[in-house]
C-alpha positions as YAML, in Angstrom:
chain: A
units: angstrom
residues:
- id: 1
  name: MET
  ca: [-0.01, 0.13, 0.07]
- id: 2
  name: PRO
  ca: [2.10, 2.95, -1.08]
- id: 3
  name: SER
  ca: [1.55, 6.04, 0.21]
- id: 4
  name: GLU
  ca: [2.44, 9.45, -0.65]
- id: 5
  name: ILE
  ca: [5.92, 9.82, 0.47]
- id: 6
  name: ASP
  ca: [7.11, 6.83, -1.75]
- id: 7
  name: ASP
  ca: [6.76, 8.24, -4.69]
- id: 8
  name: VAL
  ca: [8.68, 11.83, -2.99]
- id: 9
  name: PRO
  ca: [12.44, 11.79, -4.38]
- id: 10
  name: LEU
  ca: [14.57, 12.18, -1.02]
- id: 11
  name: LEU
  ca: [15.08, 15.87, -0.43]
- id: 12
  name: ASP
  ca: [11.49, 16.22, -0.64]
- id: 13
  name: HIS
  ca: [11.21, 14.28, 2.52]
- id: 14
  name: VAL
  ca: [13.28, 16.93, 4.36]
- id: 15
  name: ALA
  ca: [11.38, 19.50, 3.19]
- id: 16
  name: LEU
  ca: [8.31, 17.70, 4.06]
- id: 17
  name: LEU
  ca: [8.72, 16.64, 7.40]
- id: 18
  name: LEU
  ca: [9.84, 20.62, 8.30]
- id: 19
  name: ALA
  ca: [7.50, 21.90, 7.08]
- id: 20
  name: ARG
  ca: [5.01, 19.10, 9.22]
- id: 21
  name: GLY
  ca: [7.11, 20.61, 11.54]
- id: 22
  name: ARG
  ca: [8.80, 17.58, 12.28]
- id: 23
  name: ILE
  ca: [12.14, 16.26, 11.97]
- id: 24
  name: TYR
  ca: [13.60, 12.72, 11.40]
- id: 25
  name: ASP
  ca: [16.20, 11.78, 13.74]
- id: 26
  name: THR
  ca: [18.44, 9.34, 12.10]
- id: 27
  name: MET
  ca: [20.04, 8.30, 15.57]
- id: 28
  name: SER
  ca: [17.08, 6.62, 17.19]
- id: 29
  name: GLY
  ca: [14.94, 6.59, 13.96]
- id: 30
  name: GLN
  ca: [12.19, 8.41, 15.60]
- id: 31
  name: LEU
  ca: [10.38, 11.95, 14.46]
- id: 32
  name: ILE
  ca: [11.11, 14.98, 16.69]
- id: 33
  name: ASP
  ca: [8.26, 17.15, 17.21]
- id: 34
  name: MET
  ca: [9.44, 20.68, 16.71]
- id: 35
  name: ASN
  ca: [6.70, 22.54, 17.82]
- id: 36
  name: GLY
  ca: [6.48, 20.64, 21.32]
- id: 37
  name: LEU
  ca: [10.61, 21.20, 21.45]
- id: 38
  name: LEU
  ca: [10.68, 24.59, 20.74]
- id: 39
  name: ARG
  ca: [8.15, 25.05, 23.44]
- id: 40
  name: VAL
  ca: [10.13, 23.53, 26.43]
- id: 41
  name: SER
  ca: [13.29, 25.22, 25.26]
- id: 42
  name: GLN
  ca: [11.48, 28.33, 25.73]
- id: 43
  name: VAL
  ca: [10.06, 28.03, 29.07]
- id: 44
  name: VAL
  ca: [13.73, 26.17, 29.85]
- id: 45
  name: ALA
  ca: [15.09, 29.50, 28.87]
- id: 46
  name: ALA
  ca: [12.80, 31.41, 30.58]
- id: 47
  name: VAL
  ca: [12.94, 29.31, 33.75]
- id: 48
  name: GLY
  ca: [16.87, 30.17, 33.14]
- id: 49
  name: VAL
  ca: [16.23, 33.82, 33.20]
- id: 50
  name: VAL
  ca: [14.53, 34.26, 36.26]
- id: 51
  name: LEU
  ca: [16.72, 31.95, 38.34]
- id: 52
  name: ILE
  ca: [19.80, 34.24, 36.80]
- id: 53
  name: ALA
  ca: [17.82, 37.94, 37.71]
- id: 54
  name: ILE
  ca: [17.32, 35.78, 41.09]
- id: 55
  name: ILE
  ca: [20.75, 35.02, 41.57]
- id: 56
  name: THR
  ca: [21.99, 38.81, 40.42]
- id: 57
  name: PHE
  ca: [19.34, 40.56, 42.46]
- id: 58
  name: SER
  ca: [19.83, 38.63, 45.85]
- id: 59
  name: PRO
  ca: [21.94, 39.97, 48.24]
- id: 60
  name: LEU
  ca: [23.57, 36.21, 48.23]
- id: 61
  name: PRO
  ca: [27.27, 35.56, 47.00]
- id: 62
  name: GLN
  ca: [27.63, 35.07, 43.06]
- id: 63
  name: PRO
  ca: [28.28, 31.59, 41.58]
- id: 64
  name: TYR
  ca: [30.38, 32.91, 39.25]
- id: 65
  name: PRO
  ca: [33.40, 35.54, 40.26]
- id: 66
  name: THR
  ca: [34.12, 36.07, 37.04]
- id: 67
  name: TRP
  ca: [31.63, 35.59, 33.80]
- id: 68
  name: PRO
  ca: [31.76, 32.33, 32.43]
- id: 69
  name: THR
  ca: [34.15, 32.28, 28.85]
- id: 70
  name: LEU
  ca: [33.51, 30.47, 25.31]
- id: 71
  name: GLY
  ca: [37.47, 30.49, 24.62]
- id: 72
  name: ALA
  ca: [39.01, 33.77, 25.18]
- id: 73
  name: VAL
  ca: [35.50, 35.65, 24.94]
- id: 74
  name: PRO
  ca: [33.66, 35.75, 28.50]
- id: 75
  name: ILE
  ca: [30.26, 35.10, 28.22]
- id: 76
  name: ASN
  ca: [27.65, 37.50, 30.56]
- id: 77
  name: PRO
  ca: [24.51, 35.28, 31.16]
- id: 78
  name: GLU
  ca: [22.80, 38.35, 32.36]
- id: 79
  name: LEU
  ca: [23.13, 39.32, 28.47]
- id: 80
  name: VAL
  ca: [22.89, 35.80, 26.87]
- id: 81
  name: ALA
  ca: [20.48, 34.12, 28.98]
- id: 82
  name: PRO
  ca: [17.78, 36.93, 27.63]
- id: 83
  name: GLY
  ca: [19.16, 36.52, 24.19]
- id: 84
  name: ILE
  ca: [18.62, 33.44, 23.73]
- id: 85
  name: LEU
  ca: [15.13, 33.76, 25.48]
- id: 86
  name: GLY
  ca: [14.18, 36.26, 22.55]
- id: 87
  name: CYS
  ca: [15.34, 34.21, 20.10]
- id: 88
  name: ILE
  ca: [13.14, 31.27, 20.98]
- id: 89
  name: THR
  ca: [10.43, 33.12, 21.41]
- id: 90
  name: LEU
  ca: [10.68, 35.66, 18.33]
- id: 91
  name: VAL
  ca: [10.89, 31.54, 16.18]
- id: 92
  name: VAL
  ca: [7.95, 30.95, 18.41]
- id: 93
  name: THR
  ca: [5.90, 33.56, 17.54]
- id: 94
  name: ILE
  ca: [6.73, 33.57, 14.04]
- id: 95
  name: ARG
  ca: [5.91, 29.94, 14.04]
- id: 96
  name: ASP
  ca: [2.81, 29.98, 16.08]
- id: 97
  name: GLY
  ca: [0.74, 32.82, 13.57]
- id: 98
  name: ILE
  ca: [-0.78, 36.33, 14.78]
- id: 99
  name: SER
  ca: [-3.15, 36.45, 17.38]
- id: 100
  name: ILE
  ca: [-3.11, 39.14, 20.31]
- id: 101
  name: SER
  ca: [-1.30, 37.31, 22.72]
- id: 102
  name: SER
  ca: [1.34, 35.99, 20.23]
- id: 103
  name: ALA
  ca: [1.67, 39.81, 18.96]
- id: 104
  name: VAL
  ca: [2.49, 41.23, 22.70]
- id: 105
  name: VAL
  ca: [5.18, 38.01, 23.70]
- id: 106
  name: GLY
  ca: [6.49, 38.78, 20.09]
- id: 107
  name: ILE
  ca: [7.00, 42.87, 20.49]
- id: 108
  name: LEU
  ca: [8.66, 41.69, 23.93]
- id: 109
  name: SER
  ca: [10.80, 39.20, 22.47]
- id: 110
  name: VAL
  ca: [12.28, 41.22, 19.74]
- id: 111
  name: VAL
  ca: [12.51, 43.99, 21.90]
- id: 112
  name: THR
  ca: [14.43, 41.52, 24.02]
- id: 113
  name: LEU
  ca: [16.68, 40.67, 21.82]
- id: 114
  name: TRP
  ca: [17.55, 43.78, 20.36]
- id: 115
  name: LEU
  ca: [18.51, 45.23, 23.66]
- id: 116
  name: ALA
  ca: [20.65, 41.66, 24.21]
- id: 117
  name: ALA
  ca: [22.12, 42.46, 20.89]
- id: 118
  name: THR
  ca: [22.99, 46.19, 21.57]
- id: 119
  name: SER
  ca: [24.51, 45.42, 25.16]
- id: 120
  name: LEU
  ca: [26.43, 42.47, 23.96]
- id: 121
  name: TYR
  ca: [27.74, 44.62, 21.13]
- id: 122
  name: ALA
  ca: [28.60, 48.03, 23.72]
- id: 123
  name: LEU
  ca: [30.11, 45.72, 25.82]
- id: 124
  name: TYR
  ca: [32.65, 43.77, 23.68]
- id: 125
  name: ALA
  ca: [33.15, 47.13, 21.32]
- id: 126
  name: SER
  ca: [33.58, 49.91, 23.08]
- id: 127
  name: THR
  ca: [36.82, 51.74, 23.99]
- id: 128
  name: ALA
  ca: [35.23, 54.27, 26.27]
- id: 129
  name: GLY
  ca: [34.60, 54.05, 30.14]
- id: 130
  name: GLY
  ca: [32.06, 54.37, 32.14]
- id: 131
  name: VAL
  ca: [28.96, 52.82, 34.00]
- id: 132
  name: PHE
  ca: [27.57, 49.64, 31.74]
- id: 133
  name: PHE
  ca: [23.58, 49.60, 32.02]
- id: 134
  name: GLY
  ca: [23.14, 47.06, 29.22]
- id: 135
  name: GLY
  ca: [22.57, 44.15, 31.88]
- id: 136
  name: LEU
  ca: [20.18, 45.76, 33.53]
- id: 137
  name: PHE
  ca: [18.32, 46.67, 31.25]
- id: 138
  name: THR
  ca: [18.64, 42.88, 29.39]
- id: 139
  name: LEU
  ca: [17.76, 41.45, 32.29]
- id: 140
  name: VAL
  ca: [14.51, 43.38, 33.03]
- id: 141
  name: SER
  ca: [13.06, 42.82, 29.44]
- id: 142
  name: GLY
  ca: [14.21, 39.18, 29.75]
- id: 143
  name: ILE
  ca: [12.07, 38.58, 32.95]
- id: 144
  name: ILE
  ca: [9.27, 41.02, 31.78]
- id: 145
  name: LEU
  ca: [9.30, 38.35, 28.58]
- id: 146
  name: ALA
  ca: [9.78, 35.13, 30.61]
- id: 147
  name: VAL
  ca: [6.81, 36.43, 32.76]
- id: 148
  name: GLY
  ca: [4.65, 36.71, 29.42]
- id: 149
  name: VAL
  ca: [5.87, 33.49, 28.22]
- id: 150
  name: VAL
  ca: [4.81, 31.39, 30.84]
- id: 151
  name: ILE
  ca: [1.48, 33.22, 31.02]
- id: 152
  name: LYS
  ca: [1.13, 32.10, 27.61]
- id: 153
  name: GLN
  ca: [1.66, 28.74, 28.00]
- id: 154
  name: LEU
  ca: [-0.66, 28.53, 30.65]
- id: 155
  name: LEU
  ca: [-3.37, 30.31, 28.66]
- id: 156
  name: GLY
  ca: [-2.30, 27.95, 25.82]
- id: 157
  name: GLN
  ca: [-2.76, 24.76, 27.79]
- id: 158
  name: ARG
  ca: [-5.96, 25.81, 29.19]
- id: 159
  name: GLU
  ca: [-7.15, 26.76, 26.15]
- id: 160
  name: SER
  ca: [-6.68, 23.44, 24.44]
- id: 161
  name: HIS
  ca: [-8.04, 21.44, 27.57]
- id: 162
  name: ASP
  ca: [-11.30, 24.32, 26.83]
- id: 163
  name: SER
  ca: [-11.27, 23.19, 23.22]
- id: 164
  name: ARG
  ca: [-11.85, 19.56, 23.56]
- id: 165
  name: PRO
  ca: [-15.02, 18.08, 22.35]
- id: 166
  name: HIS
  ca: [-17.44, 17.49, 25.38]
- id: 167
  name: ILE
  ca: [-19.75, 15.13, 25.63]
- id: 168
  name: LYS
  ca: [-23.34, 16.08, 26.58]
- id: 169
  name: GLU
  ca: [-25.40, 14.13, 29.07]
- id: 170
  name: ARG
  ca: [-28.82, 13.44, 27.68]
- id: 171
  name: PRO
  ca: [-31.30, 14.30, 30.21]
- id: 172
  name: SER
  ca: [-32.71, 11.43, 32.18]
- id: 173
  name: LYS
  ca: [-36.76, 11.01, 31.49]
...
């Protein structure tokens, strides 16, 4: 019993699987749901931003005396984590389509990503001295985005549960 996929060349298989929101994992031989993977990544990044904010704004000693490094480049977690959250959220928003909640979260993700990118540029490319507030602005924007992501996920789960077909009971005679 041939299916519609049997007549399609290999490169078209990849495009067809990507279009359906799934990627075929050749190592395990399973289909990976990209929408679910993106949503989990988005929530994990949101929780990471909130944890970094708690660590940064708490009077407890910092777990990292200096910034972690990638090779010779120091990585500022207050800039990188909100930037990653903004990037993932922007991809999810584009994939989901436009609604009021996704537009608000999408705008927040663009602002957070822009702040993270300009702050990273100002931090590493600037030769002038002074006080650097980019991390503060980026982290505050990331916190707002993280709260928006969590609220959107909770409302999305509630809508998916409410949209299930309900069985109506027959009136008893």
